[in-house]
CSV table of C-alpha atoms in Angstrom, one decimal:
chain,number,residue,atom,x,y,z
A,1,MET,CA,0.0,0.0,0.0
A,2,SER,CA,3.0,2.3,0.6
A,3,GLU,CA,3.7,4.8,-2.2
A,4,ALA,CA,6.2,6.6,0.0
A,5,ARG,CA,8.5,3.5,0.0
A,6,SER,CA,8.7,3.7,-3.8
A,7,GLY,CA,11.2,6.6,-3.4
A,8,SER,CA,8.8,9.1,-4.8
A,9,ALA,CA,9.1,12.6,-3.3
A,10,THR,CA,5.7,13.6,-4.6
A,11,LEU,CA,2.2,12.3,-4.5
A,12,SER,CA,0.6,10.7,-7.5
A,13,PRO,CA,-2.6,12.4,-8.6
A,14,GLU,CA,-4.4,9.3,-7.7
A,15,LEU,CA,-3.1,9.1,-4.1
A,16,ARG,CA,-3.6,12.8,-3.6
A,17,ASP,CA,-7.3,12.5,-4.7
A,18,ARG,CA,-7.7,9.5,-2.4
A,19,LEU,CA,-6.3,11.4,0.6
A,20,LEU,CA,-8.6,14.3,-0.2
A,21,TYR,CA,-11.5,11.9,-0.3
A,22,TYR,CA,-10.6,10.6,3.2
A,23,ALA,CA,-10.2,14.2,4.5
A,24,TRP,CA,-13.6,15.1,3.2
A,25,ARG,CA,-15.2,12.2,5.1
A,26,ALA,CA,-14.6,14.2,8.3
A,27,PRO,CA,-17.7,14.9,10.4
A,28,SER,CA,-18.9,18.5,10.7
A,29,PRO,CA,-21.8,19.9,12.8
A,30,HIS,CA,-24.9,19.9,10.6
A,31,ASN,CA,-22.8,18.4,7.9
A,32,ALA,CA,-22.0,21.9,6.7
A,33,GLN,CA,-18.5,20.9,5.5
A,34,GLY,CA,-17.1,24.3,6.3
A,35,TRP,CA,-13.6,23.7,5.1
A,36,ARG,CA,-11.3,24.3,2.1
A,37,ILE,CA,-8.3,22.1,1.3
A,38,ASP,CA,-5.5,23.3,-1.0
A,39,THR,CA,-2.7,21.1,-2.1
A,40,ASP,CA,0.9,21.7,-3.3
A,41,GLY,CA,2.9,18.5,-3.7
A,42,LEU,CA,3.2,17.0,-0.3
A,43,ASN,CA,1.6,20.0,1.5
A,44,PHE,CA,-2.1,20.2,2.4
A,45,ARG,CA,-3.5,23.5,3.7
A,46,VAL,CA,-6.8,23.3,5.6
A,47,SER,CA,-8.7,26.5,5.9
A,48,ARG,CA,-12.2,27.6,7.0
A,49,ASP,CA,-14.7,28.1,4.3
A,50,ARG,CA,-16.4,31.2,5.8
A,51,SER,CA,-19.2,31.0,3.2
A,52,ARG,CA,-20.3,27.7,4.8
A,53,GLN,CA,-20.2,28.9,8.5
A,54,VAL,CA,-23.5,28.2,10.3
A,55,LEU,CA,-24.8,29.5,13.6
A,56,ARG,CA,-23.3,32.9,13.0
A,57,GLU,CA,-25.4,34.4,15.8
A,58,PHE,CA,-24.5,31.8,18.5
A,59,ASP,CA,-21.0,31.1,17.2
A,60,PRO,CA,-19.6,34.4,15.9
A,61,GLU,CA,-16.0,33.1,16.2
A,62,GLY,CA,-16.7,30.1,14.0
A,63,ARG,CA,-15.6,27.6,16.6
A,64,GLU,CA,-17.6,24.8,15.1
A,65,SER,CA,-15.9,25.4,11.8
A,66,ASP,CA,-12.6,24.9,13.6
A,67,LEU,CA,-13.9,21.6,15.1
A,68,ALA,CA,-14.6,20.3,11.6
A,69,CYS,CA,-11.2,21.5,10.2
A,70,GLY,CA,-9.5,19.6,13.1
A,71,ALA,CA,-11.3,16.4,12.1
A,72,VAL,CA,-10.1,16.9,8.5
A,73,VAL,CA,-6.5,17.1,9.7
A,74,THR,CA,-6.9,13.8,11.6
A,75,ASN,CA,-8.3,12.1,8.5
A,76,LEU,CA,-5.4,13.4,6.4
A,77,CYS,CA,-2.9,12.0,8.9
A,78,VAL,CA,-4.7,8.6,9.2
A,79,GLY,CA,-4.8,8.3,5.4
A,80,ALA,CA,-1.2,9.3,5.0
A,81,ALA,CA,0.0,6.8,7.6
A,82,ALA,CA,-1.8,4.0,5.8
A,83,PHE,CA,0.1,4.8,2.6
A,84,GLY,CA,3.6,5.1,4.2
A,85,PHE,CA,3.8,8.8,5.0
A,86,SER,CA,4.3,10.6,8.3
A,87,ALA,CA,2.5,13.9,8.8
A,88,GLU,CA,3.7,17.1,10.4
A,89,VAL,CA,0.9,19.4,11.5
A,90,ARG,CA,1.3,23.1,12.1
A,91,TRP,CA,-1.8,24.7,13.6
A,92,ARG,CA,-2.8,28.3,12.7
A,93,PRO,CA,0.2,29.0,10.5
A,94,ALA,CA,-1.4,32.1,9.1
A,95,ALA,CA,-4.6,34.2,9.4
A,96,ASP,CA,-7.7,32.2,8.4
A,97,VAL,CA,-5.7,29.0,8.0
A,98,ALA,CA,-6.6,26.2,10.3
A,99,ALA,CA,-3.5,24.0,9.7
A,100,ASP,CA,-0.7,23.1,7.3
A,101,VAL,CA,-0.1,19.3,7.0
A,102,THR,CA,3.2,18.3,5.4
A,103,LEU,CA,3.8,14.7,4.4
A,104,ARG,CA,7.1,12.9,4.5
A,105,PRO,CA,8.1,9.3,3.7
A,106,ALA,CA,7.8,7.3,6.9
A,107,ALA,CA,10.9,5.5,8.3
A,108,ALA,CA,9.1,2.1,8.2
A,109,ALA,CA,6.4,0.6,6.0
A,110,PRO,CA,2.8,0.9,7.3
A,111,GLY,CA,1.8,-1.9,9.6
A,112,GLU,CA,-1.5,-3.6,10.4
A,113,THR,CA,-2.5,-0.8,12.9
A,114,ALA,CA,-2.3,1.9,10.2
A,115,GLY,CA,-4.4,-0.3,7.9
A,116,ALA,CA,-7.0,-1.0,10.6
A,117,ARG,CA,-7.2,2.7,11.4
A,118,LEU,CA,-7.9,3.6,7.7
A,119,LEU,CA,-10.6,0.9,7.6
A,120,ALA,CA,-12.2,2.5,10.7
A,121,LEU,CA,-12.1,5.9,8.9
A,122,ARG,CA,-13.9,4.4,5.9
A,123,ARG,CA,-16.6,2.8,8.1
A,124,ARG,CA,-17.0,5.7,10.6
A,125,ALA,CA,-20.5,7.4,10.6
A,126,MET,CA,-22.8,9.0,13.0
A,127,ASN,CA,-25.6,6.6,13.9
A,128,ARG,CA,-28.7,8.5,15.0
A,129,SER,CA,-30.9,5.5,15.7
A,130,PRO,CA,-32.0,4.7,19.3
A,131,TYR,CA,-29.3,2.9,21.2
A,132,ARG,CA,-29.8,-0.4,23.0
A,133,PRO,CA,-29.5,-0.3,26.9
A,134,ASP,CA,-26.4,-2.6,26.9
A,135,PRO,CA,-23.7,-0.9,29.0
A,136,VAL,CA,-20.6,0.3,27.3
A,137,PRO,CA,-17.6,-1.8,28.4
A,138,ALA,CA,-15.4,-0.1,31.0
A,139,THR,CA,-12.3,-1.0,28.9
A,140,VAL,CA,-13.8,1.0,25.9
A,141,ILE,CA,-14.5,4.0,28.1
A,142,ASP,CA,-11.0,3.8,29.6
A,143,GLY,CA,-9.5,3.7,26.1
A,144,LEU,CA,-11.5,6.7,24.8
A,145,GLN,CA,-10.5,8.7,27.9
A,146,ALA,CA,-6.8,7.8,27.3
A,147,THR,CA,-7.1,9.0,23.7
A,148,ALA,CA,-8.5,12.4,24.9
A,149,LYS,CA,-5.8,12.7,27.6
A,150,ARG,CA,-3.0,12.1,25.0
A,151,ALA,CA,-4.3,15.0,23.0
A,152,GLY,CA,-4.5,17.3,26.0
A,153,PHE,CA,-8.3,17.0,26.6
A,154,THR,CA,-10.6,15.4,29.0
A,155,LEU,CA,-13.5,13.0,28.2
A,156,SER,CA,-16.1,12.8,31.0
A,157,VAL,CA,-18.6,10.0,30.8
A,158,LEU,CA,-22.0,9.8,32.4
A,159,THR,CA,-23.6,6.4,32.9
A,160,ASP,CA,-26.0,6.7,35.8
A,161,ARG,CA,-29.7,6.8,34.7
A,162,ALA,CA,-30.7,9.8,36.9
A,163,GLY,CA,-27.8,11.9,35.6
A,164,ILE,CA,-28.5,10.9,32.0
A,165,GLY,CA,-32.2,11.9,32.5
A,166,ARG,CA,-31.2,15.3,33.9
A,167,MET,CA,-28.7,15.9,31.1
A,168,ALA,CA,-31.3,14.9,28.5
A,169,GLY,CA,-33.6,17.6,29.9
A,170,THR,CA,-30.9,20.2,29.8
A,171,ALA,CA,-30.1,19.3,26.1
A,172,ALA,CA,-33.8,19.5,25.3
A,173,ARG,CA,-34.0,23.1,26.6
A,174,ALA,CA,-31.0,24.0,24.5
A,175,GLY,CA,-32.5,22.4,21.4
A,176,VAL,CA,-35.8,24.4,21.8
A,177,MET,CA,-33.8,27.6,22.1
A,178,LYS,CA,-31.9,26.9,18.9
A,179,LEU,CA,-35.1,26.1,17.1
A,180,MET,CA,-37.0,29.1,18.3
A,181,HIS,CA,-34.1,31.5,17.4
A,182,GLY,CA,-35.2,32.8,14.0
A,183,PRO,CA,-31.8,33.6,12.4
A,184,THR,CA,-30.3,30.3,13.6
A,185,GLN,CA,-33.3,28.2,12.5
A,186,ALA,CA,-33.3,29.9,9.1
A,187,GLU,CA,-29.7,28.7,8.6
A,188,LEU,CA,-30.5,25.2,9.8
A,189,HIS,CA,-33.6,24.9,7.7
A,190,SER,CA,-31.5,25.7,4.6
A,191,LEU,CA,-29.3,22.8,5.5
A,192,MET,CA,-32.0,20.2,6.0
A,193,ARG,CA,-32.5,17.7,3.3
A,194,PHE,CA,-36.0,16.4,3.4
A,195,SER,CA,-35.7,13.7,0.7
A,196,PRO,CA,-33.0,11.4,-0.7
A,197,ARG,CA,-33.1,13.4,-4.0
A,198,ALA,CA,-32.4,16.7,-2.2
A,199,ALA,CA,-29.6,15.0,-0.3
A,200,ALA,CA,-28.0,13.6,-3.5
A,201,ARG,CA,-28.3,17.0,-5.2
A,202,GLN,CA,-26.8,19.1,-2.5
A,203,ARG,CA,-24.4,16.5,-0.9
A,204,ASP,CA,-24.3,18.3,2.4
A,205,GLY,CA,-26.6,19.2,5.3
A,206,LEU,CA,-28.8,17.1,7.5
A,207,ASP,CA,-30.2,14.2,5.5
A,208,LEU,CA,-33.5,13.2,7.3
A,209,GLU,CA,-33.3,9.7,5.9
A,210,LEU,CA,-30.2,9.1,8.1
A,211,PHE,CA,-32.3,10.1,11.1
A,212,PHE,CA,-34.7,7.3,10.2
A,213,THR,CA,-37.4,9.8,9.5
A,214,PRO,CA,-40.3,8.3,7.5
A,215,PRO,CA,-41.0,10.1,4.2
A,216,ILE,CA,-44.4,11.4,5.4
A,217,ALA,CA,-42.8,12.8,8.5
A,218,ALA,CA,-40.1,14.4,6.5
A,219,ARG,CA,-42.6,16.2,4.3
A,220,PHE,CA,-44.3,17.4,7.5
A,221,ALA,CA,-41.0,18.6,8.8
A,222,ALA,CA,-40.2,20.6,5.6
A,223,VAL,CA,-43.1,22.8,6.6
A,224,ALA,CA,-43.1,22.6,10.4
A,225,THR,CA,-39.4,23.6,10.8
A,226,GLN,CA,-39.7,26.8,8.8
A,227,PRO,CA,-38.9,29.7,11.2
A,228,ARG,CA,-42.2,31.5,10.7
A,229,VAL,CA,-44.2,28.3,11.2
A,230,LEU,CA,-42.3,27.5,14.4
A,231,THR,CA,-42.9,30.9,15.8
A,232,ALA,CA,-46.6,30.9,14.8
A,233,ALA,CA,-47.0,27.4,16.3
A,234,ALA,CA,-45.2,28.2,19.6
A,235,PRO,CA,-48.5,27.8,21.6
A,236,LEU,CA,-48.7,24.3,20.3
A,237,HIS,CA,-45.2,23.4,21.5
A,238,VAL,CA,-44.1,22.1,18.1
A,239,ALA,CA,-40.4,22.9,18.8
A,240,GLU,CA,-40.6,20.9,22.0
A,241,MET,CA,-42.2,17.9,20.1
A,242,ILE,CA,-39.4,18.0,17.5
A,243,VAL,CA,-36.6,18.2,20.1
A,244,ARG,CA,-38.3,15.4,22.1
A,245,ASP,CA,-37.9,13.0,19.1
A,246,SER,CA,-34.5,14.2,17.8
A,247,ASP,CA,-32.6,14.8,21.1
A,248,GLU,CA,-34.3,14.2,24.4
A,249,GLY,CA,-35.6,10.7,23.7
A,250,PRO,CA,-32.4,9.3,22.1
A,251,LEU,CA,-30.3,10.8,24.9
A,252,ARG,CA,-32.5,9.4,27.7
A,253,GLY,CA,-32.3,5.9,26.2
A,254,ALA,CA,-28.5,5.9,25.7
A,255,PRO,CA,-26.3,3.9,28.0
A,256,ALA,CA,-23.6,6.6,28.1
A,257,LEU,CA,-23.3,10.3,27.5
A,258,CYS,CA,-19.9,11.9,26.9
A,259,LEU,CA,-18.5,15.4,27.1
A,260,LEU,CA,-15.1,16.2,25.5
A,261,HIS,CA,-13.7,19.4,27.1
A,262,ALA,CA,-10.6,21.5,27.6
A,263,ASP,CA,-9.2,23.3,30.6
A,264,ALA,CA,-8.7,26.6,28.7
A,265,LEU,CA,-9.7,28.4,25.5
A,266,ASP,CA,-7.0,29.6,23.0
A,267,PRO,CA,-7.0,30.0,19.2
A,268,GLU,CA,-6.2,26.3,18.7
A,269,THR,CA,-8.5,24.8,21.2
A,270,PHE,CA,-11.4,23.8,18.9
A,271,LEU,CA,-9.0,22.8,16.1
A,272,ARG,CA,-7.2,20.4,18.3
A,273,GLY,CA,-10.5,19.4,19.9
A,274,GLY,CA,-11.9,18.5,16.4
A,275,ALA,CA,-8.8,16.4,15.7
A,276,CYS,CA,-9.2,14.7,19.1
A,277,PHE,CA,-12.9,14.1,18.6
A,278,GLU,CA,-12.3,12.3,15.3
A,279,GLU,CA,-9.6,10.1,16.9
A,280,ILE,CA,-12.3,9.2,19.5
A,281,ALA,CA,-14.8,8.5,16.7
A,282,LEU,CA,-12.4,6.1,15.1
A,283,ASP,CA,-11.8,4.4,18.4
A,284,VAL,CA,-15.5,4.0,18.8
A,285,THR,CA,-15.8,2.5,15.3
A,286,GLU,CA,-13.0,0.0,16.0
A,287,ALA,CA,-14.7,-1.0,19.2
A,288,GLY,CA,-17.9,-1.9,17.2
A,289,LEU,CA,-20.0,0.8,18.9
A,290,ALA,CA,-21.7,3.9,17.6
A,291,MET,CA,-21.9,7.6,18.6
A,292,ALA,CA,-24.1,10.6,17.7
A,293,LEU,CA,-23.5,14.3,18.3
A,294,HIS,CA,-26.1,16.4,20.1
A,295,SER,CA,-24.6,19.8,19.7
A,296,ALA,CA,-27.3,22.2,20.8
A,297,VAL,CA,-26.3,22.1,24.5
A,298,ILE,CA,-22.9,23.4,23.5
A,299,GLU,CA,-23.9,25.6,20.6
A,300,VAL,CA,-26.2,28.0,22.5
A,301,GLY,CA,-23.1,28.9,24.6
A,302,LEU,CA,-20.4,29.0,22.0
A,303,SER,CA,-20.0,32.8,22.3
A,304,HIS,CA,-18.9,32.3,26.0
A,305,PRO,CA,-16.9,34.1,27.5
A,306,GLY,CA,-17.9,36.8,25.0
A,307,PRO,CA,-21.3,38.6,24.9
A,308,VAL,CA,-24.4,36.9,23.5
A,309,SER,CA,-25.6,38.1,20.1
A,310,GLY,CA,-28.0,41.0,20.2
A,311,SER,CA,-30.4,38.9,18.1
A,312,VAL,CA,-30.9,36.6,21.1
A,313,PRO,CA,-33.8,37.9,23.3
A,314,ALA,CA,-32.6,39.4,26.6
A,315,ASP,CA,-34.9,37.0,28.6
A,316,TRP,CA,-33.0,34.0,27.1
A,317,HIS,CA,-29.6,35.1,28.5
A,318,ALA,CA,-30.2,33.6,31.9
A,319,GLY,CA,-31.5,30.4,30.3
A,320,ILE,CA,-28.4,30.1,28.2
A,321,ALA,CA,-26.2,30.5,31.2
A,322,GLU,CA,-28.3,27.9,33.1
A,323,VAL,CA,-27.8,25.4,30.2
A,324,ARG,CA,-24.1,25.9,30.4
A,325,ARG,CA,-24.0,25.4,34.2
A,326,GLY,CA,-26.2,22.4,33.9
A,327,LEU,CA,-24.0,20.8,31.3
A,328,LEU,CA,-20.8,21.3,33.3
A,329,ALA,CA,-22.4,20.3,36.6
A,330,ALA,CA,-23.7,17.0,35.1
A,331,PHE,CA,-20.2,16.0,34.2
A,332,GLY,CA,-18.5,17.3,37.3
A,333,ALA,CA,-16.6,20.0,35.4
A,334,VAL,CA,-15.4,23.3,36.9
A,335,PRO,CA,-17.0,26.6,35.7
A,336,ASP,CA,-14.0,27.6,33.5
A,337,THR,CA,-14.2,24.4,31.5
A,338,VAL,CA,-14.5,24.7,27.7
A,339,PRO,CA,-17.0,22.2,26.3
A,340,ILE,CA,-15.9,20.9,22.9
A,341,ALA,CA,-18.3,18.1,21.9
A,342,PHE,CA,-21.3,16.3,23.5
A,343,PHE,CA,-22.4,12.9,22.2
A,344,ARG,CA,-24.1,9.7,23.2
A,345,LEU,CA,-22.4,6.4,23.0
A,346,GLY,CA,-23.7,2.8,22.7
A,347,SER,CA,-24.8,0.0,20.5
A,348,PRO,CA,-27.2,1.1,17.8
A,349,SER,CA,-30.6,-0.5,17.3
A,350,ARG,CA,-30.5,0.1,13.5
A,351,GLU,CA,-28.0,0.7,10.8
A,352,PRO,CA,-28.6,3.4,8.1
A,353,GLY,CA,-28.7,2.2,4.5
A,354,ARG,CA,-26.0,4.6,3.5
A,355,LYS,CA,-23.7,7.3,4.8
A,356,SER,CA,-24.1,11.0,4.7
A,357,LEU,CA,-22.9,12.6,1.5
A,358,ARG,CA,-20.0,15.0,0.9
A,359,ARG,CA,-19.5,17.7,-1.6
A,360,ARG,CA,-16.9,17.0,-4.2
A,361,PRO,CA,-13.5,18.7,-3.6
A,362,ALA,CA,-12.9,21.6,-6.0
A,363,GLU,CA,-10.7,20.8,-8.9
A,364,SER,CA,-7.3,22.4,-8.0
A,365,ARG,CA,-5.2,21.4,-11.0
A,366,PRO,CA,-5.1,24.1,-13.6
A,367,GLU,CA,-5.8,23.2,-17.2
A,368,THR,CA,-2.5,22.9,-19.1
A,369,ASP,CA,-1.6,24.0,-22.6
A,370,HIS,CA,-1.1,20.3,-23.5
A,371,TYR,CA,-4.7,19.5,-22.4
A,372,ARG,CA,-6.1,22.5,-24.3
A,373,GLU,CA,-4.3,21.6,-27.5
A,374,MET,CA,-5.3,17.9,-27.2
A,375,THR,CA,-9.0,18.7,-26.8
A,376,ARG,CA,-9.1,21.7,-29.1
A,377,ARG,CA,-10.9,19.9,-31.9
A,378,ASN,CA,-13.6,18.8,-29.6
A,379,GLN,CA,-15.1,22.2,-30.2
A,380,PRO,CA,-17.7,23.2,-31.2
A,381,SER,CA,-19.2,19.7,-30.4
A,382,LEU,CA,-18.2,20.4,-26.8
A,383,SER,CA,-18.1,23.9,-25.3
A,384,ARG,CA,-15.2,24.9,-23.1
A,385,GLU,CA,-17.6,24.6,-20.1
A,386,GLU,CA,-18.6,21.1,-21.1
A,387,GLN,CA,-15.0,20.1,-21.7
A,388,GLY,CA,-14.2,21.3,-18.2
A,389,ALA,CA,-17.1,19.3,-16.7
A,390,LEU,CA,-15.9,16.2,-18.5
A,391,ARG,CA,-12.3,16.8,-17.1
A,392,ALA,CA,-13.6,17.2,-13.6
A,393,ALA,CA,-16.0,14.2,-13.7
A,394,ARG,CA,-15.1,11.0,-11.9
A,395,ILE,CA,-16.3,8.1,-14.2
A,396,LEU,CA,-17.1,4.6,-12.9
A,397,VAL,CA,-16.6,1.8,-15.3
A,398,ALA,CA,-18.1,-1.4,-13.9
A,399,GLY,CA,-16.5,-4.3,-15.8
A,400,CYS,CA,-13.8,-3.9,-18.5
A,401,GLY,CA,-15.1,-6.5,-20.9
A,402,SER,CA,-15.9,-5.8,-24.5
A,403,ILE,CA,-18.3,-3.0,-23.7
A,404,GLY,CA,-16.7,-1.4,-20.6
A,405,GLY,CA,-13.2,-1.7,-21.9
A,406,ALA,CA,-14.1,-0.2,-25.3
A,407,THR,CA,-15.6,2.8,-23.5
A,408,VAL,CA,-12.5,4.0,-21.7
A,409,VAL,CA,-10.2,4.8,-24.6
A,410,PRO,CA,-12.5,7.2,-26.4
A,411,LEU,CA,-13.4,8.9,-23.1
A,412,VAL,CA,-9.7,9.5,-22.5
A,413,ARG,CA,-9.2,10.8,-26.0
A,414,LEU,CA,-12.1,13.2,-25.4
A,415,GLY,CA,-10.4,14.5,-22.3
A,416,ALA,CA,-11.7,12.5,-19.3
A,417,GLU,CA,-9.0,12.2,-16.6
A,418,ARG,CA,-10.6,10.6,-13.6
A,419,PHE,CA,-11.7,7.0,-13.6
A,420,VAL,CA,-12.7,4.3,-11.1
A,421,ILE,CA,-12.3,1.0,-13.0
A,422,CYS,CA,-13.6,-2.2,-11.5
A,423,GLU,CA,-12.7,-5.6,-13.0
A,424,PRO,CA,-12.1,-8.8,-11.0
A,425,ASP,CA,-10.7,-10.7,-14.0
A,426,HIS,CA,-7.5,-10.3,-16.0
A,427,TYR,CA,-6.6,-10.1,-19.7
A,428,GLU,CA,-6.2,-13.3,-21.8
A,429,ILE,CA,-5.0,-13.8,-25.3
A,430,ASN,CA,-8.6,-14.4,-26.6
A,431,ASN,CA,-9.5,-10.9,-25.3
A,432,LEU,CA,-7.2,-9.1,-27.8
A,433,ASN,CA,-9.7,-9.2,-30.7
A,434,ARG,CA,-12.0,-6.8,-28.8
A,435,GLN,CA,-9.8,-5.0,-26.2
A,436,ALA,CA,-7.4,-2.0,-26.3
A,437,ALA,CA,-4.6,-4.2,-25.0
A,438,ASP,CA,-1.5,-6.0,-26.3
A,439,LEU,CA,0.6,-9.0,-25.3
A,440,GLY,CA,2.4,-6.9,-22.7
A,441,ASP,CA,-0.8,-6.6,-20.7
A,442,ILE,CA,-1.3,-10.4,-20.5
């Protein structure tokens, strides 16, 4: 698997794209994917994408964007290790830059541990089904807490039923605040995907199918979660009913609730916290368990210690402070603690049929003079915009027999550059009458 051991000082385009794919599998609150990744040889620069920041009123500093960028960095490092590279990370190397990740050939070939970690990355997903009451093994909890400690954080775990019940109530109050805050709910409604078709088209946001929401209920939610409808329906307690199903119920039924937190806040806290959170998520996956973020209880207080946004009603301020105190008290944390991530942990009752989708990384390679000349005579049959779309497309060829194999060559001549070719067999002499191959391929 190691490309580094081949002696190459650069990444092949194929491996670079594969590492970008793994990086883009990182979790992000509300699946907003608020990052940008630029590449230059063995260097990857991870930055916030401010156009995709959410919760601008509750989170003016963009701390949740930092959380997501930190998870991206972990995935880059895990992917690089599996292919024989070590990664050096520099946090906050410049304004608006989350991290620079520089790859170097590792001293030794990747072992089984690196391969298993990459497999966990490929399998990792938030599971939002109800969790079974089976207790989480103490050895797993100890391992997760050790992972947090190595990264300079603390993972506090709540397993007693009374404490879990109180914490679920606190989280519910925070969830209702978030839903009833007009500017925030307008942002979140724009990120909700109420049908598989909408999720496939946008490739981001909260896919209600992954919340196991029936289609009829999703159509109802498309109307009920609009900010004006929630405000008008406040006397009917619609927000409370939504939060009861999405947050309070699943939290009450979970065998363990977890809070990842830091001792102090600095410009790198949420970046490193995001990297640590993804390491914990990979540990959970390797242990055969599941986890799901419930962010509202942290999000309503993300501006702390700064002032609350002026768009937040004055009579909410005390409630927000009480939510923060309740969160920290439930986990035995001191008042100056910085909450990073709150999630439930356990064995899921159901598995989703698919994972949440990700936007495709922007094409960073400029079009060369060679490419323009090679494809010049495709015009006017293809416009320059259509040519660019063909170059950027990733084309799956399932089976390279007489039909699939014959398709690849003309596509390459037309200017396609990115293929995923699947073929379990190999060339034989009797294939040469219908394949673009020669004796050297046999």
